Short mmCIF file of C-alpha atoms and ligand atoms in Angstrom, two decimals:
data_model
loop_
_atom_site.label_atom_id
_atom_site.label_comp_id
_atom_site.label_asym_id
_atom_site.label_seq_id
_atom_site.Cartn_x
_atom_site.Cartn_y
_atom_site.Cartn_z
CA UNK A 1 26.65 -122.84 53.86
CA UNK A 2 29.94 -123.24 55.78
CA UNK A 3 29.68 -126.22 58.04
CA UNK A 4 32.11 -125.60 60.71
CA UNK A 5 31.07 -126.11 64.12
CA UNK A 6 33.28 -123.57 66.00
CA UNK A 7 34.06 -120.10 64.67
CA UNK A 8 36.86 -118.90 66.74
CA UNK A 9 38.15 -115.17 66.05
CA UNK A 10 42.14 -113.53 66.54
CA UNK A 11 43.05 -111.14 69.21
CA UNK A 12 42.75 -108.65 66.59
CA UNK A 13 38.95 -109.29 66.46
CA UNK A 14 38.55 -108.13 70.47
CA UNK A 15 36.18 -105.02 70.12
CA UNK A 16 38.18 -102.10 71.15
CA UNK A 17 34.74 -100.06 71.75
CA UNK A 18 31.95 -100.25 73.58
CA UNK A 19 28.46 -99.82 72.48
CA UNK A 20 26.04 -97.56 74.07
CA UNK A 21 22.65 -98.22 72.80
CA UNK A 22 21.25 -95.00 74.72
CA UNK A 23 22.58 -93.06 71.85
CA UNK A 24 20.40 -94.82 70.36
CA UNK A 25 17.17 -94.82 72.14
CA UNK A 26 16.30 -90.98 72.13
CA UNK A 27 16.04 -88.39 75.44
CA UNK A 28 16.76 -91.42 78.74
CA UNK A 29 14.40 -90.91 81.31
CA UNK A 30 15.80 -89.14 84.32
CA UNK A 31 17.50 -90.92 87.04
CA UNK A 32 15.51 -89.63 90.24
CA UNK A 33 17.63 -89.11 93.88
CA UNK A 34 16.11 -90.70 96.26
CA UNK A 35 15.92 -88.05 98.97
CA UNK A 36 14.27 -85.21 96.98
CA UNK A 37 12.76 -87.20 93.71
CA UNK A 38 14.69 -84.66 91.43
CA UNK A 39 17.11 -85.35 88.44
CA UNK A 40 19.96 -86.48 90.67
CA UNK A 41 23.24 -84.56 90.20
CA UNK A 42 26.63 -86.21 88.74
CA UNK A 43 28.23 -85.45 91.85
CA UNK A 44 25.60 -87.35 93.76
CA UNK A 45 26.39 -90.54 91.78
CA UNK A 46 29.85 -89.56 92.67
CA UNK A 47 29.63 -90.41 95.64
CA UNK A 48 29.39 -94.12 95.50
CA UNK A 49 30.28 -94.78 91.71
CA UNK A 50 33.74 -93.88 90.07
CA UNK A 51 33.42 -90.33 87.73
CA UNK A 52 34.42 -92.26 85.04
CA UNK A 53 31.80 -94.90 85.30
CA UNK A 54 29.26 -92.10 85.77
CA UNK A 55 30.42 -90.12 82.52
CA UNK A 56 29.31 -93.31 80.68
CA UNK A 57 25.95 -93.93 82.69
CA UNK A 58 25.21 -90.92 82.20
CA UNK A 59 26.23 -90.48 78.29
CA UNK A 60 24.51 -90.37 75.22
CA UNK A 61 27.51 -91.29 72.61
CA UNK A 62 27.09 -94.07 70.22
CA UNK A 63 30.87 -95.86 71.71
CA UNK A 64 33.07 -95.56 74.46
CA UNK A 65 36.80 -96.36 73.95
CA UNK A 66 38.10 -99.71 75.69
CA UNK A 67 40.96 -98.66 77.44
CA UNK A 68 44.46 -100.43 76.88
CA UNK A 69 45.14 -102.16 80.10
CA UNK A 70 41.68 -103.34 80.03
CA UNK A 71 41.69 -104.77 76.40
CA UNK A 72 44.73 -106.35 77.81
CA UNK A 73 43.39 -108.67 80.05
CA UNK A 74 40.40 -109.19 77.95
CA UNK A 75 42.91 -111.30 76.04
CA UNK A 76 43.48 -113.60 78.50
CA UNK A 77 40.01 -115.30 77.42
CA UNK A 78 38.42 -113.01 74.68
CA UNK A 79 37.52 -113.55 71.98
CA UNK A 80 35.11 -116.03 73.41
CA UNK A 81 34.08 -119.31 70.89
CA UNK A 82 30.87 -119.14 69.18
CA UNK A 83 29.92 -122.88 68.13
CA UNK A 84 27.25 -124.34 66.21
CA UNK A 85 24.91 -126.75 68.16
CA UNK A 86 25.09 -129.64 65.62
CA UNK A 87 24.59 -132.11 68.09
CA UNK A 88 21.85 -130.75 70.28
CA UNK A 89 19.98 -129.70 66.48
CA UNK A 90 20.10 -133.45 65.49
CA UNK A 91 18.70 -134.93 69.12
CA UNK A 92 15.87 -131.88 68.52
CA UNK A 93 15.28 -133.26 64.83
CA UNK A 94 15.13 -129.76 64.25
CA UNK A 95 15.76 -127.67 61.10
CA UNK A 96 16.80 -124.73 63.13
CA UNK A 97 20.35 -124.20 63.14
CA UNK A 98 21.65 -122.98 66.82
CA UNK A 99 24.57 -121.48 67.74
CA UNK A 100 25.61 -120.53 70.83
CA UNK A 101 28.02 -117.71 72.20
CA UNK A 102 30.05 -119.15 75.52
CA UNK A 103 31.44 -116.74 78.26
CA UNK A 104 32.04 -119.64 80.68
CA UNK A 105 35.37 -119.30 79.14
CA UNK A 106 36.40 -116.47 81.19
CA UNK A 107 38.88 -117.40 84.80
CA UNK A 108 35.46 -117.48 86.64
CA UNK A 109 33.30 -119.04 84.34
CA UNK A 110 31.09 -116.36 83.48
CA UNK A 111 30.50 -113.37 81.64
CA UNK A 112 30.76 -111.28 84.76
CA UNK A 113 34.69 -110.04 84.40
CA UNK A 114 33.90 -108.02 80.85
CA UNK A 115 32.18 -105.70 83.51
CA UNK A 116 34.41 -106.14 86.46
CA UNK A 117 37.73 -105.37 84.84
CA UNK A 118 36.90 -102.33 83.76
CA UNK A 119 35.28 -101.17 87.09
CA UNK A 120 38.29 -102.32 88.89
CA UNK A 121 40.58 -100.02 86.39
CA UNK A 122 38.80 -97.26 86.77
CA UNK A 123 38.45 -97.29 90.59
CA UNK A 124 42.41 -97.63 90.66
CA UNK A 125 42.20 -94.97 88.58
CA UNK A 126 40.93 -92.06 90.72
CA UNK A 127 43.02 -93.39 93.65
CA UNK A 128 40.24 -96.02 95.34
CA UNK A 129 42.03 -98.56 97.50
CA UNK A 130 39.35 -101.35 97.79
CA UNK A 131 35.83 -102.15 96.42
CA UNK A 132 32.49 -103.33 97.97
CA UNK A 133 29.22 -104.72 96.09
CA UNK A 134 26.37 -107.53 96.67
CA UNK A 135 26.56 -110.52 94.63
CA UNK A 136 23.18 -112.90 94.19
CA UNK A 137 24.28 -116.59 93.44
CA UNK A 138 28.13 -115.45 93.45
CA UNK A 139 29.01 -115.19 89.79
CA UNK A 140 29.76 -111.33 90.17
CA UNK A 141 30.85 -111.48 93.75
CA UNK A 142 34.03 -113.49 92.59
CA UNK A 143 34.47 -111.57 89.10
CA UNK A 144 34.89 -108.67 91.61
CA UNK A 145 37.42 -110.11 93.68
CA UNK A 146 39.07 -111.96 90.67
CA UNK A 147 39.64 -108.63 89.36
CA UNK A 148 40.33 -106.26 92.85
CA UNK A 149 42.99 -108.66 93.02
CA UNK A 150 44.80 -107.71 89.55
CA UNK A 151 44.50 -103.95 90.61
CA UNK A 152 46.04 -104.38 94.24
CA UNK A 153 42.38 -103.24 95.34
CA UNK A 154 40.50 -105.36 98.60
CA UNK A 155 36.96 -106.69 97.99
CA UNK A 156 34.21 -106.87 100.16
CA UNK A 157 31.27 -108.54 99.41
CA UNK A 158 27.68 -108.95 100.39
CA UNK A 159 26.19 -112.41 99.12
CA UNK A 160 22.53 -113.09 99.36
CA UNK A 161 21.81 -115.56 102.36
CA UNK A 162 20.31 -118.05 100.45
CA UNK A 163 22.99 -118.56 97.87
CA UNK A 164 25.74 -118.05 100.62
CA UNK A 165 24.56 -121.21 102.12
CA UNK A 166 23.37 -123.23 99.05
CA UNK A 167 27.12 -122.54 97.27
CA UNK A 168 30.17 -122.82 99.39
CA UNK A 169 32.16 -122.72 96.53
CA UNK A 170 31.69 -119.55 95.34
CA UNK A 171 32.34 -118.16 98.64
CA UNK A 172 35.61 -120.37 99.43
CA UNK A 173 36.58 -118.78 95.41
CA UNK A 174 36.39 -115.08 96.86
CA UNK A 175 38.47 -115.80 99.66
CA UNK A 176 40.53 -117.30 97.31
CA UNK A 177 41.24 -114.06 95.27
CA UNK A 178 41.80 -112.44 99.05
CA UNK A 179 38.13 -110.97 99.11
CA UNK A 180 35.87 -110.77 102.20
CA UNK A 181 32.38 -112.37 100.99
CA UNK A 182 29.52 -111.74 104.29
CA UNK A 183 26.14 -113.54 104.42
CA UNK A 184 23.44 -110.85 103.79
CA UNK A 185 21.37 -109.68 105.72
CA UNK A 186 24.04 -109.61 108.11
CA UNK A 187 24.59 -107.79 111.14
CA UNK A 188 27.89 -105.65 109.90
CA UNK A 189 24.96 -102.50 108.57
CA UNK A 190 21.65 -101.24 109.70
CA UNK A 191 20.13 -102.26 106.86
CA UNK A 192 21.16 -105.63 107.60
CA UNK A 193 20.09 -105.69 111.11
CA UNK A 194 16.65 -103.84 110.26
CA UNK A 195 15.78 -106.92 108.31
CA UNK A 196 17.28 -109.48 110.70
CA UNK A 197 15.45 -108.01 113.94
CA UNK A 198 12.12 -108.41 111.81
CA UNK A 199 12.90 -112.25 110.60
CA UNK A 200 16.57 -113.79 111.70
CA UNK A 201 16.07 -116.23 109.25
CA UNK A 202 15.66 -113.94 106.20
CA UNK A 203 16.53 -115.79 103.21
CA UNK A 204 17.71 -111.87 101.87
CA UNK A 205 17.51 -110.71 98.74
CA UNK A 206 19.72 -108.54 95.78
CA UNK A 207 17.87 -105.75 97.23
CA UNK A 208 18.74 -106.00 100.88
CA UNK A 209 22.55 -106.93 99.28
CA UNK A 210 22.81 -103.50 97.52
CA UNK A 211 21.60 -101.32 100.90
CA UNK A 212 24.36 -103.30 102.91
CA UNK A 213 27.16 -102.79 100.15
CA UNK A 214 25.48 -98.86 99.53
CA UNK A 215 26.02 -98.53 103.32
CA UNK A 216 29.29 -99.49 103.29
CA UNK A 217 30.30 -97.26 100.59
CA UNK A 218 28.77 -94.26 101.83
CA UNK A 219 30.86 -94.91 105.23
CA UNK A 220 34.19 -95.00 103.33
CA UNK A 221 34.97 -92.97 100.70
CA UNK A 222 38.27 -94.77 100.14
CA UNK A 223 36.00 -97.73 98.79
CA UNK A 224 34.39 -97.71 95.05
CA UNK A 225 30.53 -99.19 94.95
CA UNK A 226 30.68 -101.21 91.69
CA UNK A 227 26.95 -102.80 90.14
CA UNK A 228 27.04 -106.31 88.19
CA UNK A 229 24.38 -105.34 85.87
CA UNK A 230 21.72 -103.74 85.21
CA UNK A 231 23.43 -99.99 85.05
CA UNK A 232 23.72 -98.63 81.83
CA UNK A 233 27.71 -98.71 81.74
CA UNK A 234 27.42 -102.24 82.80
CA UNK A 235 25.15 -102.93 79.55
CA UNK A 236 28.23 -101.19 77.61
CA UNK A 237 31.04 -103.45 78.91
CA UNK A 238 28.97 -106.45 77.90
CA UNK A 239 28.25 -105.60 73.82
CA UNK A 240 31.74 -107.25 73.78
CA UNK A 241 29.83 -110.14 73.42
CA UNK A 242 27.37 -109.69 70.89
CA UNK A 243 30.33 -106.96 68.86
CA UNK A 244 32.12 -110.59 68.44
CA UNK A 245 28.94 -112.37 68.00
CA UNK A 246 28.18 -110.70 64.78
CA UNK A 247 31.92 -111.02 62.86
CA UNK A 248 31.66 -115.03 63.61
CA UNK A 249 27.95 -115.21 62.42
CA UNK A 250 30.07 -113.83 59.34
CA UNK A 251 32.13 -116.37 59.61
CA UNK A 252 29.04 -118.61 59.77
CA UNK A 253 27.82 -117.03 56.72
CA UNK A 254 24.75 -116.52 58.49
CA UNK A 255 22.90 -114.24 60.83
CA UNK A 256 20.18 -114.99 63.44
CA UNK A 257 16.80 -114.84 62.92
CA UNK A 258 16.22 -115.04 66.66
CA UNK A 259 18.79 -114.41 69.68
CA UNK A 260 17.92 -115.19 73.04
CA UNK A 261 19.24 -114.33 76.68
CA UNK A 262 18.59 -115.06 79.83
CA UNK A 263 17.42 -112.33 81.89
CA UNK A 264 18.30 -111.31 85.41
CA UNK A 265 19.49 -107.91 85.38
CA UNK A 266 19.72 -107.94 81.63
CA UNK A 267 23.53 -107.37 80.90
CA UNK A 268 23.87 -110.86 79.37
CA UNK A 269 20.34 -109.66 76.89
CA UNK A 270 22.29 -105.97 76.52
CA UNK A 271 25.78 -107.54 75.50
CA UNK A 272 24.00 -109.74 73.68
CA UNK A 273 21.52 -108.21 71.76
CA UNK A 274 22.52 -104.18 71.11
CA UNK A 275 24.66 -104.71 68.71
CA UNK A 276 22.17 -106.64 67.34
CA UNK A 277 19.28 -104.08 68.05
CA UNK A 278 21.84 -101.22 66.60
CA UNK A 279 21.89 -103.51 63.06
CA UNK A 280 18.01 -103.74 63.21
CA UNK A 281 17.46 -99.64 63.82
CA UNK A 282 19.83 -98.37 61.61
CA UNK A 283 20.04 -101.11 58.65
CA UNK A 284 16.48 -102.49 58.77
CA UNK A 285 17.61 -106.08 59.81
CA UNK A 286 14.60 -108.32 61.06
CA UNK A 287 15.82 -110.01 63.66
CA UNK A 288 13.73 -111.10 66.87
CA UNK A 289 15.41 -110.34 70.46
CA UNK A 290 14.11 -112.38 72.94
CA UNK A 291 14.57 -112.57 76.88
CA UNK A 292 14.00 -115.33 79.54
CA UNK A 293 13.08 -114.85 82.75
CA UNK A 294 12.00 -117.13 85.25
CA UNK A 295 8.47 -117.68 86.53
CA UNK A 296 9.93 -116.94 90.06
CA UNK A 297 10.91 -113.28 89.57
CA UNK A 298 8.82 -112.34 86.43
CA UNK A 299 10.15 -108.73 86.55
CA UNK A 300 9.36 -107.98 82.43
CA UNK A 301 6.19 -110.07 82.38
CA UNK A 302 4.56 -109.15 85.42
CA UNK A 303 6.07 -105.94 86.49
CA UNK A 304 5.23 -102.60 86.21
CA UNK A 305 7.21 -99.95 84.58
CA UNK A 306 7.33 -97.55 87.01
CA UNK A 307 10.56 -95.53 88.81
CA UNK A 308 11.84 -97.79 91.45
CA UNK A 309 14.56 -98.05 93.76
CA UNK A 310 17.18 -100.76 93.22
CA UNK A 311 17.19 -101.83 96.74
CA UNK A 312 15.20 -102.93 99.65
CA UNK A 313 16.23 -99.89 102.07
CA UNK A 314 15.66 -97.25 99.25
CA UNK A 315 19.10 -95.34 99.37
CA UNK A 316 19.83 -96.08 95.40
CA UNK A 317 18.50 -93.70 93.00
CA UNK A 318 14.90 -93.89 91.09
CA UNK A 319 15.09 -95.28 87.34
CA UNK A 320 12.19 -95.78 85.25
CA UNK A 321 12.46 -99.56 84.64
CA UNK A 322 10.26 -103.04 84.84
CA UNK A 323 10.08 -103.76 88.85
CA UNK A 324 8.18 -106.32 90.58
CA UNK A 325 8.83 -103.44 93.76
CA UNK A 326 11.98 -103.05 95.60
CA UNK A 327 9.87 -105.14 98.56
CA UNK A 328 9.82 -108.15 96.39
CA UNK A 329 11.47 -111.12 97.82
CA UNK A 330 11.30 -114.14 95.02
CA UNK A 331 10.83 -117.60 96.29
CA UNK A 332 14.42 -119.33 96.32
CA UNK A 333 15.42 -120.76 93.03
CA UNK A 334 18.71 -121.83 92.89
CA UNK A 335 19.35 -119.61 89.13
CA UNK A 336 20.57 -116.71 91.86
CA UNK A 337 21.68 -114.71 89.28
CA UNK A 338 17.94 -114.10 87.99
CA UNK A 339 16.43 -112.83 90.83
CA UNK A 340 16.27 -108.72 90.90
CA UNK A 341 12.95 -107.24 91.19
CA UNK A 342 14.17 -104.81 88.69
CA UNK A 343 16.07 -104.81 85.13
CA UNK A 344 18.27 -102.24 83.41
CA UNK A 345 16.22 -99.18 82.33
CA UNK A 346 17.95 -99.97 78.60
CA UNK A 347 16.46 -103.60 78.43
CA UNK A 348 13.00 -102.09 80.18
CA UNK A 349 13.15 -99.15 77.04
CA UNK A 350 13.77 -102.18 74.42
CA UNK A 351 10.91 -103.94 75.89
CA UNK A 352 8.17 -101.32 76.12
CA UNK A 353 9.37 -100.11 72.58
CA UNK A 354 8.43 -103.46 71.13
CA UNK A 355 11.76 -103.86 69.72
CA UNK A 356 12.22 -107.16 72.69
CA UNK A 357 10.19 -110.06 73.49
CA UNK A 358 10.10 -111.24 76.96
CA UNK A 359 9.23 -114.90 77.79
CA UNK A 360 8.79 -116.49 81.44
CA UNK A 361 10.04 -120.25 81.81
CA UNK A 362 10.06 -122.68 84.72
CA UNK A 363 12.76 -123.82 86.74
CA UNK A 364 12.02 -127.61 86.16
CA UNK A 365 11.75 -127.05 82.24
CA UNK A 366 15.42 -124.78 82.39
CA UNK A 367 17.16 -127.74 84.13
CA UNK A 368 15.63 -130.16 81.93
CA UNK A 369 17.14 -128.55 78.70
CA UNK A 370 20.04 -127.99 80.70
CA UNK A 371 20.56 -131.38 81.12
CA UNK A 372 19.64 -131.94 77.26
CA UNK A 373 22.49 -129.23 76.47
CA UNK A 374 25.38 -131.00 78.53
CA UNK A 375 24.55 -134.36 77.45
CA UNK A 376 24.50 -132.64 73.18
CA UNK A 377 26.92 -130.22 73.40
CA UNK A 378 29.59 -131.19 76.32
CA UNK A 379 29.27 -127.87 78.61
CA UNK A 380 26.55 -127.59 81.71
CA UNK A 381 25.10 -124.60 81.67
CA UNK A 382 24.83 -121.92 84.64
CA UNK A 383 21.33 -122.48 85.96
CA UNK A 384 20.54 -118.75 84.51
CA UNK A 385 22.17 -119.98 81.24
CA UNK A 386 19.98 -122.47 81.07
CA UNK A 387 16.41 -120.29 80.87
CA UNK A 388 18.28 -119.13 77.57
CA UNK A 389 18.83 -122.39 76.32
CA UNK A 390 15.22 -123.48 77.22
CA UNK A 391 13.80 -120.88 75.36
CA UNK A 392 15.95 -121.23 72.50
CA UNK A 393 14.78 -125.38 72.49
CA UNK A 394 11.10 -123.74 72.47
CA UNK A 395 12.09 -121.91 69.53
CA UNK A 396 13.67 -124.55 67.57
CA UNK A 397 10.34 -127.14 68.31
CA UNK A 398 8.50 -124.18 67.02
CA UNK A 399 10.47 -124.45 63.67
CA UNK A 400 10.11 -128.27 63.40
CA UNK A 401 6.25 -128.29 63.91
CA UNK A 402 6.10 -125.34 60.95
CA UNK A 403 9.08 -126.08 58.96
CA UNK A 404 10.63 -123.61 59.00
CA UNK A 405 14.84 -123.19 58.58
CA UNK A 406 15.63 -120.12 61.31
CA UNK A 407 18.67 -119.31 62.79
CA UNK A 408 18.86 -118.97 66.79
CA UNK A 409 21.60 -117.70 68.57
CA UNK A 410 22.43 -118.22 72.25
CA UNK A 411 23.82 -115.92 74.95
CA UNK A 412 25.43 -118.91 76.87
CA UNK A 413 26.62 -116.61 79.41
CA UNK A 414 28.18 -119.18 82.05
CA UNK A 415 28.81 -122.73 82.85
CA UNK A 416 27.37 -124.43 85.95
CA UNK A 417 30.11 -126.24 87.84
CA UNK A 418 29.39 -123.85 90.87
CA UNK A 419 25.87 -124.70 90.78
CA UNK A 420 26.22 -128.86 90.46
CA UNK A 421 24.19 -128.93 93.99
CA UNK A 422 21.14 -127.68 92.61
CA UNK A 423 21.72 -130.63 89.35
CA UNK A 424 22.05 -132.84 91.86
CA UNK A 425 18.71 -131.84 93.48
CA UNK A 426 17.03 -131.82 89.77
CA UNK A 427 18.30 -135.32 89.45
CA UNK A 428 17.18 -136.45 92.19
CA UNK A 429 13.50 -135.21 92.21
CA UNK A 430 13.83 -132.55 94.72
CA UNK A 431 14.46 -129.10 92.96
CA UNK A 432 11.62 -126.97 93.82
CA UNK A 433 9.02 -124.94 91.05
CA UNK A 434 8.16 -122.76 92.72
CA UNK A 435 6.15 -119.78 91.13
CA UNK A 436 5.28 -116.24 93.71
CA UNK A 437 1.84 -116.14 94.64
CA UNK A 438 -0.83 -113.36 93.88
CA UNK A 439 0.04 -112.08 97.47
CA UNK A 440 3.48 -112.29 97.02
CA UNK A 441 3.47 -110.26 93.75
CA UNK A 442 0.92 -107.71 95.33
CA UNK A 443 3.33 -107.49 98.62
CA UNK A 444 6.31 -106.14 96.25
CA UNK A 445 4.06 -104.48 93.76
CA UNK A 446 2.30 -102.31 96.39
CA UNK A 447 5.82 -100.83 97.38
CA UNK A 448 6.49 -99.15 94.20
CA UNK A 449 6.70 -95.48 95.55
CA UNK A 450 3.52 -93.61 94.34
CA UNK A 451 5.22 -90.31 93.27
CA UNK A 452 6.23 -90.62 89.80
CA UNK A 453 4.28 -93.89 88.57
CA UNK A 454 5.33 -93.64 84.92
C1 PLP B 1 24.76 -112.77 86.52
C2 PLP B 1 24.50 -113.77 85.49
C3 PLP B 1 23.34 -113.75 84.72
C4 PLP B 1 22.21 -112.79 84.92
O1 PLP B 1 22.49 -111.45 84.95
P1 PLP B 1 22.21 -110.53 83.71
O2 PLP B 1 22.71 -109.21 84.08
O3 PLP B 1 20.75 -110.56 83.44
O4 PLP B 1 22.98 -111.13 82.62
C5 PLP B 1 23.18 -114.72 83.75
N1 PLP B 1 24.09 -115.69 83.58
C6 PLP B 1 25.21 -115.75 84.31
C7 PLP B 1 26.16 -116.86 84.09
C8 PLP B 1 25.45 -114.80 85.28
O5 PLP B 1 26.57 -114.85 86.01
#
């Protein structure tokens, strides 16, 4: 067994496809528009989306090609390290051998920009002059601006309230990159003001983020809508991770028994783990996908699969997906990036197909191992990193107490020097746990819309 602790790759090694797992996955379920609950039309999703973006939502080939001035600036920071957790293996007295795959490497710190470049390009392309979007805790409101910026495009972005106010940083990093970044709800849309006349101190949610941003772009067709997961091109753009992934567990002369993600919208799991899941359909390969979600917003293991709308004022399309119901607000955690009532119809498929395992962990437990994993292994992870990394430490204990020798691989998809508040606030004793109630889950599960409960 080689024991080299990092396993970096050349230029040469960037993917220069991406993977699209619905060719593998058989007929998709139709997306539904929201005003009639038909199959929407391509020139629908034109409307907010770029035509090129839609092609790939809405396509069933195995790869798309990465184009040139994209794969360009993916060499700024790709390929990303994959390291061996040595350090964190020996304080778990743990025959498991961990590795872990780090996109905090990228100018923002996350894996965000593998997504965001390629939006950006392609809005330039058919003549867009500026982009809008909602970000949750801020990671893909600044990938967006990082890369309107490198197009010449503006940036305007809706941040959820509660993140607006709990990081500064990540708001004072857009306006850095010459983006506009406004508390949501805000007043700028109706949607914003609908929710604000009902509570003015609406915390606001992904969902209410998306109908301002939606809003926006339906006003001004100049402006390009862009999504920072969940849609099925988004998934694509991210199997840059796990394409490199699999040529340095080569290089590892070994190949995971178990990889793990953390699960918010699911393109960290989908980066991740297709290329992974493409190796297990086609060449047999036993491998165990799993995905952590937090107890707050339990979307795979307490949702419904069901068609939903995205948002909370119903103007995005219907998918057929895991949703907790667009209504769901989740108590505030400060992992922001984990908090969608819904998950990308690809991860959803995986799930319900048995071919992904979904686990639910607690805030308190995430930060602890978070903790564990900066003190091992030098690097604090994002807060949404972390649920990975817990799950992962679950998984190696598991080995120790049978063992048995597997190999678990991380999608460490960000650090968490944005979110040092909320480690202060674990250090200190005062991070909430907070889990949604029965009531709570009811509230947003009663506002699935009745007509096409899958
Ligand atoms: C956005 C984000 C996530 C969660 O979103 P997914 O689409 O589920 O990956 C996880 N980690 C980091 C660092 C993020 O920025």
């Amino acid at each position: 067994m080689n024991e080299r602790v990092k396993y970096t790759l050349n230029e040469d090694d960037i993917p220069y496809t991406w993977l699209n797992i619905a060719a593998d996955f058989g007929e998709p379920a139709p997306i539904l528009d929201p005003a009639t609950g038909a199959p929407i039309t391509r020139a629908e999703l034109c409307r907010t989306i770029a035509e090129p973006l839609v092609d790939q939502e809405l396509s069933t080939e195995p790869e798309f090609e990465i184009p040139g001035p994209v794969r360009d600036i993916y060499r700024q920071w790709r390929p990303t390290p994959l390291y061996r957790a040595r350090r964190l293996e020996i304080a778990l007295d743990t025959p498991a051998r961990i590795y872990y795959k780090y996109e905090g490497v990228s100018p923002v710190g996350s894996l965000k920009p593998n997504s965001a470049v390629p939006q950006a390009y392609y809005n330039k392309q058919i003549g867009k002059t500026g982009l809008v979007t909602e970000t949750g805790a801020g990671q893909w409101g600044s990938s967006i601006a990082s890369a309107a910026a490198m197009f010449g495009l503006t940036a305007q972005v809706f941040m959820v309230g509660v993140s607006y106010r709990q990081k500064p940083y990540r708001r004072a990093l857009m306006e850095a990159y010459g983006a506009v970044c406004n508390s949501s709800p805000s007043p700028l849309t109706a949607a914003g003001r609908a929710v604000l006349a009902e509570d003015p101190d609406h915390p606001g949610s992904l969902g209410i983020a998306k109908s301002e941003a939606l809003e926006v772009a339906y006003a001004n067709p100049d402006l390009g809508y862009t999504r920072g997961s969940s849609l099925n091109h988004v998934c694509a753009h991210q199997t840059v991770i796990g394409q490199e992934a699999m040529l340095q567990m080569e290089l590892a002369e070994d190949y995971p028994d178990i990889v793990v993600g953390p699960c918010g919208g699911g393109s960290t799991l989908a980066g991740m783990c297709f290329p992974f899941l493409r190796d297990k359909l086609r060449r047999g390969r036993d491998i165990r996908l799993i995905a952590a979600e937090p107890v707050a917003c339990p979307t795979l293991t307490r949702g419904r699969i069901a068609y939903d709308h995205s948002d909370a004022a119903r103007l995005t399309p219907l998918s057929r997906m895991h949703t907790l119901g667009h209504k769901f607000v989740p108590p505030p955690v400060h992992a922001g990036g984990l908090r969608a009532h819904d998950i990308s119809p690809l991860i959803s498929r995986a799930v319900e197909n048995g071919l992904m395992e979904a686990v639910a962990v607690r805030q308190h437990a995430c930060f602890e191992a978070g903790v564990l994993f900066a003190r091992e292994e030098g690097i604090v992870p994002a807060p949404e990193s972390a649920h990975a990394v817990r799950a992962a430490i679950d998984e190696a204990l598991r080995c120790r107490e049978q063992g048995q020798s597997k190999a678990i691989l991380i999608a460490l998809s960000g650090h968490g020097h944005f979110d040092l508040a909320a480690y202060e606030k674990f250090q200190a004793g005062l991070l909430p746990d907070d889990e949604p109630s029965d009531e709570d889950l009811e509230l947003g599960l009663s506002s699935i819309p009745d007509l096409a409960r899958a």
